[in-house]
XYZ file of C-alpha atoms in Angstrom:
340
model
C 68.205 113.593 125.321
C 68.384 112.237 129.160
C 64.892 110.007 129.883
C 62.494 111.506 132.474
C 64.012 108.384 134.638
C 67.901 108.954 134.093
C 67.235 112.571 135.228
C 65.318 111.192 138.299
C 68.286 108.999 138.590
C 70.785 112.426 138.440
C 68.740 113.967 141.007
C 68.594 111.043 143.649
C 72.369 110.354 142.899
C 73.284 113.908 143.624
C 71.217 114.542 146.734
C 71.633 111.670 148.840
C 75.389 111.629 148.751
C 75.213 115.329 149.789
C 73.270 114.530 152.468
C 75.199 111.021 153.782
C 78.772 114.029 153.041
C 76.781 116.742 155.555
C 75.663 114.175 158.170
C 78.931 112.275 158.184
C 80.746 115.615 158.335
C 78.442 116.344 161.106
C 79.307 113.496 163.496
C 83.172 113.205 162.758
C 83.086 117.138 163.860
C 81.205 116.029 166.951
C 83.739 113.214 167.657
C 86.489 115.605 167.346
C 85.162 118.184 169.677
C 83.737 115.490 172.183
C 86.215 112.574 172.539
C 88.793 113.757 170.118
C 89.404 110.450 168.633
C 87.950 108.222 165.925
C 86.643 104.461 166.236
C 86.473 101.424 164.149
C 82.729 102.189 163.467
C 83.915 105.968 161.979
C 86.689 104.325 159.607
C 83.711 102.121 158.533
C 81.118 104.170 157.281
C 83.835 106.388 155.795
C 84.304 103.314 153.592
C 80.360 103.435 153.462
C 79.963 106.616 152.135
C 82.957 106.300 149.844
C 81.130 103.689 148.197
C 77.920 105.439 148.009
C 79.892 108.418 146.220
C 81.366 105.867 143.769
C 77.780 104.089 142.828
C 76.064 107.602 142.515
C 78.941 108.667 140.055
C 78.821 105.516 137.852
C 74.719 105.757 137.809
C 75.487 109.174 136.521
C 77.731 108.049 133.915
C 75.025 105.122 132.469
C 72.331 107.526 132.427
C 74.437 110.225 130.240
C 76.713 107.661 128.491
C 74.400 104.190 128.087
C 70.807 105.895 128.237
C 69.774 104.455 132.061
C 66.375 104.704 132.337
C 65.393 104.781 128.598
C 63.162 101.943 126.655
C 65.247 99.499 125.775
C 64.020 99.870 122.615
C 65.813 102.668 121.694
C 69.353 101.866 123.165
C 71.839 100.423 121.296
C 73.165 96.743 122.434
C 76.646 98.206 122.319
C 75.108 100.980 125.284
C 72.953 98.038 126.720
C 76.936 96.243 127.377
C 77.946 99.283 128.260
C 75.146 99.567 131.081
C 75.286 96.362 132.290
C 78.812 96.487 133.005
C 78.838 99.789 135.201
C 75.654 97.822 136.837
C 77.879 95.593 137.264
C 80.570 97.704 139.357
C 77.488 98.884 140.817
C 76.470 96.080 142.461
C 79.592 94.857 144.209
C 79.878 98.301 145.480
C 76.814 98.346 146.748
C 77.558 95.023 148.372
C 80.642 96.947 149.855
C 78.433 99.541 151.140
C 75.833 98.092 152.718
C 78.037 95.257 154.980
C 79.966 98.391 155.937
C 77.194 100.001 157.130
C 75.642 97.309 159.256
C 79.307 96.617 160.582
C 80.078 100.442 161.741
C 76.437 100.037 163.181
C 77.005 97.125 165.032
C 80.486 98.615 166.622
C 78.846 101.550 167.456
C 76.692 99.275 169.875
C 79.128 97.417 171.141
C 80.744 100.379 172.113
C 78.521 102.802 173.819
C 76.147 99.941 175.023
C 78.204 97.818 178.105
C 75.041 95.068 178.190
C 76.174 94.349 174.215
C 79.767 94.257 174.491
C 79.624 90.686 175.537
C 76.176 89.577 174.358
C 76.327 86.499 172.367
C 73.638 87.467 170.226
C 75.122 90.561 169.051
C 78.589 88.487 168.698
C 76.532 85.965 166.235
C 75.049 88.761 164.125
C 78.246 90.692 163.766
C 79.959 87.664 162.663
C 76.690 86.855 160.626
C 77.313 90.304 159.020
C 81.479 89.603 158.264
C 80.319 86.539 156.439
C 76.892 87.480 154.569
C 79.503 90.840 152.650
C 82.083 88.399 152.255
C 80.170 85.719 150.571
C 77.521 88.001 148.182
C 80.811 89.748 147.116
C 82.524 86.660 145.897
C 79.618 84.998 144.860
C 78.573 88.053 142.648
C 81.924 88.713 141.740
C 82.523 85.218 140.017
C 78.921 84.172 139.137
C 79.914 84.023 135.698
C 83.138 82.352 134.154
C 84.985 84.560 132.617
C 83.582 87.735 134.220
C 82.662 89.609 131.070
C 79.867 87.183 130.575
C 78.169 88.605 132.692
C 77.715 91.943 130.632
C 77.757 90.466 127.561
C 77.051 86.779 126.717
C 78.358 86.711 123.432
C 81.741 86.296 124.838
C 80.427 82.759 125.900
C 81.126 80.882 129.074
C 79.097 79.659 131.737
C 76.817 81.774 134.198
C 74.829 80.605 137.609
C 71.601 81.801 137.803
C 71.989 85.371 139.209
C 68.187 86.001 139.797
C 68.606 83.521 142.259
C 71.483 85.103 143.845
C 69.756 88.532 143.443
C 66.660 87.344 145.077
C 68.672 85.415 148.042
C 70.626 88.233 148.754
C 67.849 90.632 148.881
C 65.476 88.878 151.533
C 68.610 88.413 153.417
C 69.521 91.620 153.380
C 65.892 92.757 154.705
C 65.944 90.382 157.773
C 69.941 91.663 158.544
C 68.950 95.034 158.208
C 66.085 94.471 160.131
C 67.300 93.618 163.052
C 70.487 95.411 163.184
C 68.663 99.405 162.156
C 65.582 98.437 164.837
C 68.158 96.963 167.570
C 67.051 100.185 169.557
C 63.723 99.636 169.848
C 64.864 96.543 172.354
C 65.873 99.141 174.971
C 62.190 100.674 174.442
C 62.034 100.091 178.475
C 65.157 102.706 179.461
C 63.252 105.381 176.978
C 61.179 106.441 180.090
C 64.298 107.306 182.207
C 64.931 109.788 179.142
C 63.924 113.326 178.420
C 61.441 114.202 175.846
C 63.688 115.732 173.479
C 66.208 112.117 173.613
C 62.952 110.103 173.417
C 61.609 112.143 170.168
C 65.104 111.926 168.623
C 65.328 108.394 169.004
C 62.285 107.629 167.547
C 62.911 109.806 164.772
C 65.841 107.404 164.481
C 63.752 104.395 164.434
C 61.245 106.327 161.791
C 64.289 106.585 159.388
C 65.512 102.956 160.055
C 61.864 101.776 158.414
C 61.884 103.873 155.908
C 65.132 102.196 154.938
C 63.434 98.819 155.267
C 60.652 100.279 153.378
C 62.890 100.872 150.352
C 64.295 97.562 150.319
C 60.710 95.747 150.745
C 59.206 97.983 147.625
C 62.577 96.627 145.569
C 61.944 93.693 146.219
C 58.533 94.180 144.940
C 59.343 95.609 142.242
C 62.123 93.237 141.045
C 62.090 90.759 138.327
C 63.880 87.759 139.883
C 62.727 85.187 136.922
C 65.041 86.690 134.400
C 62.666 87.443 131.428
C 62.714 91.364 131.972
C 62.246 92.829 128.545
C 63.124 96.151 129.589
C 66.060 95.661 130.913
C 67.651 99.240 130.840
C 63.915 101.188 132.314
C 63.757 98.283 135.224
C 67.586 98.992 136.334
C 66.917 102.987 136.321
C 63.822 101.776 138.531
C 66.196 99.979 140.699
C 68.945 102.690 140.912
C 66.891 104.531 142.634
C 65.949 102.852 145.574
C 69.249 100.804 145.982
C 70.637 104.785 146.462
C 67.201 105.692 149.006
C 68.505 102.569 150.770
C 72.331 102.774 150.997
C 72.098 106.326 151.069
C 69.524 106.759 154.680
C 71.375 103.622 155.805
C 75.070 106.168 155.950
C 72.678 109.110 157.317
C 71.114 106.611 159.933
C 74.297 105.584 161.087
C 75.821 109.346 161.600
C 72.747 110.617 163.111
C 72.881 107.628 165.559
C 76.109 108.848 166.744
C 75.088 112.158 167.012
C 72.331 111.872 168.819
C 74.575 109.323 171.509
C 77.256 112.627 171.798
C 73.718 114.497 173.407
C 72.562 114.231 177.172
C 71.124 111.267 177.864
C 68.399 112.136 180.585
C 66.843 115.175 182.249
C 69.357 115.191 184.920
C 72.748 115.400 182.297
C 70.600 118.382 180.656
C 70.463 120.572 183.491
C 74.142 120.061 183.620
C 75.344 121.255 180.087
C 78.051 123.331 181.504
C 79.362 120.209 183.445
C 82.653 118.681 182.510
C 81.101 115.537 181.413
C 77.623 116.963 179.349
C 78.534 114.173 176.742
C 78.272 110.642 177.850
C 81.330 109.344 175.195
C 83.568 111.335 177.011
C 83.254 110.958 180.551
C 83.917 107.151 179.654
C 86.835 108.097 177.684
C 87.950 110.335 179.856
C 87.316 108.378 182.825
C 91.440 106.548 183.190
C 93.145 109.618 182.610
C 90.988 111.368 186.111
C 91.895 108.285 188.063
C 95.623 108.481 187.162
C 95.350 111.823 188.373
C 93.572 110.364 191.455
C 96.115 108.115 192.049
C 98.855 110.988 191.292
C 97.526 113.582 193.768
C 98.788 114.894 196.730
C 96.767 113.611 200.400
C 96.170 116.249 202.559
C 95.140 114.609 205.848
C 93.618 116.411 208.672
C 95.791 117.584 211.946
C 95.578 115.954 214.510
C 95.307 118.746 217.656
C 98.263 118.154 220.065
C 97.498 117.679 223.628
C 99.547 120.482 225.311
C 97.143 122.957 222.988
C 94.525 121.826 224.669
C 92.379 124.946 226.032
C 94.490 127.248 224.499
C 93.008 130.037 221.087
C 93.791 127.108 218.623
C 91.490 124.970 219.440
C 89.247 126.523 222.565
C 86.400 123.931 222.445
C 88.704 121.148 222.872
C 89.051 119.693 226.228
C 92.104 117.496 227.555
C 91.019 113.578 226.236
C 94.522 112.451 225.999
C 94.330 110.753 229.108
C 90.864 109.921 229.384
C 89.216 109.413 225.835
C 91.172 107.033 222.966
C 93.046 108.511 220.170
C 89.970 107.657 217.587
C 87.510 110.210 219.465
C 89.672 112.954 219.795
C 89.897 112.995 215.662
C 86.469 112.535 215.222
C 85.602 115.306 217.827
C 88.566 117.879 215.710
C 86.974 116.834 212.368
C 83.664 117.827 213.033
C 85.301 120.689 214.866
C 86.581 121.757 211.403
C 84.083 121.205 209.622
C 81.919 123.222 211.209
């Protein structure tokens, strides 16, 4: 029989991938309609979500195969090595997921935001980003030598302290995620120029970027980082859960940033929906392609009235300046002749 806590497990690993799948399906179909192309940042949380499919689908597996979420108790050790290797899968694709996210994030930013392109702040954090994944997945990867002692320590070998590294990379996840999910909140000034239905979307934005931060500050709470858990396969159901609430918002915060960025902007782009350029992405991309055809198109310049026509149908309120008045004022005086 599945515990009360692997079912809650079942549900959260079913619903939140659905949701990150919709969302994500949501902005790729915008980005094909809009620009028509895909960025780095879309490739990224692609590999995101992919992971977030592949941890909800092993956390279904421990809770119907190695009793996730039941008293440890009443699990068997060989299901308790079981567990604690898929946790183990779980966590470096976690890892995977979450650096991903940040990093499609971050290019998103760089992209639609011209004051960031170049900002060396945002340069130190994305390469902050590049090496925080790479070094929790290679120190989590080989914490213990050989690997399988890490799911089961009567193979022997040696093992670092990994409530160290789980605690480390925790708190430093918290202050990345931080300040990457709340970078908008920095252009708080511009959200005047905005119209109300931008400003509420972007704070609803900001509203799902702390409850992300939320979930990783209650795990954090809730986590034994000391190592003498006794209930080892209750506390990791416990766990499951919100690592999911986290990774899984973080994909759905990233999409529905994009989303929202494909919208008009202020009041004036709304009264222009029908306008060639409704969707700020792609009048920039579009923007080379109109001044090739600027460059391509034909000049039609203005006659110039000749000055034996003078006083005749074709031009009656002209008089005879080709004598009298320079070159320059008789086209002035035949433009605004035409004009009117």
């Amino acid at each position: 029989m599945i515990p009360l806590l692997g079912a809650g497990n079942i549900v959260v690993s079913t619903i939140f991938p659905l949701a990150a799948i919709v969302s994500l399906g949501l902005r790729l179909r915008a980005r094909h309609s809009g620009v028509g192309n895909w960025f780095i940042e879309d490739y990224m949380i692609i590999l995101a979500l992919l992971s977030l499919v592949s941890y909800a689908i092993i956390n279904i597996i421990a809770v119907t195969t190695y009793s996730l979420g039941a008293h440890v108790l009443v699990v068997s050790i060989d299901d308790i090595v079981g567990l604690l290797k898929l946790e183990f899968v779980n966590g470096l694709v976690m890892i995977v997921s979450s650096t991903f996210t940040k990093l499609s994030i971050m290019y998103f930013y760089r992209r639609v935001l011209p004051s960031y392109r170049k900002s060396i702040p945002t340069i130190i954090l994305l390469v902050v980003v590049y090496a925080w994944g790479i070094a929790y997945l290679a120190t989590s990867l080989f914490s213990c030598i050989p690997i399988s002692t890490r799911w089961d320590p009567r193979d022997g070998g040696y093992c670092y302290s990994t409530a160290q590294e789980n605690e480390a990379f925790d708190i430093s996840n918290l202050a990345i995620t931080f300040i990457v999910l709340l970078r908008p909140i920095t252009q708080a000034r511009e959200f005047r120029n905005l119209s109300t239905r931008m400003r509420g979307l972007i704070v609803g934005i900001i509203l799902l970027g702390i409850l992300v931060i939320l979930s990783i500050i209650i795990r954090i709470a809730i986590s034994d980082y000391t190592g003498g858990g006794v209930d080892i396969t209750y506390d990791l159901a416990k766990l499951s859960i919100l690592i999911q609430l986290e990774t899984g918002l973080s994909v759905i915060y990233a999409s529905v940033l994009t989303l929202v960025s494909l919208h008009p902007i202020s009041n004036v782009e709304e009264k222009q929906e029908e306008g060639r350029y409704e969707k700020p992405e792609l009048a920039a991309e579009d923007a080379p392609r109109r001044i090739g055809e600027l460059d391509g198109a034909a000049i039609v310049e203005l006659p110039v009235p000749n000055p034996e026509l003078v006083g005749t149908e074709q031009f009656p309120q002209l008089e005879d300046t080709s004598m009298h008045k320079s070159r320059k004022s008789v086209q002035h005086n035949s433009r605004s002749m035409l004009a009117g």
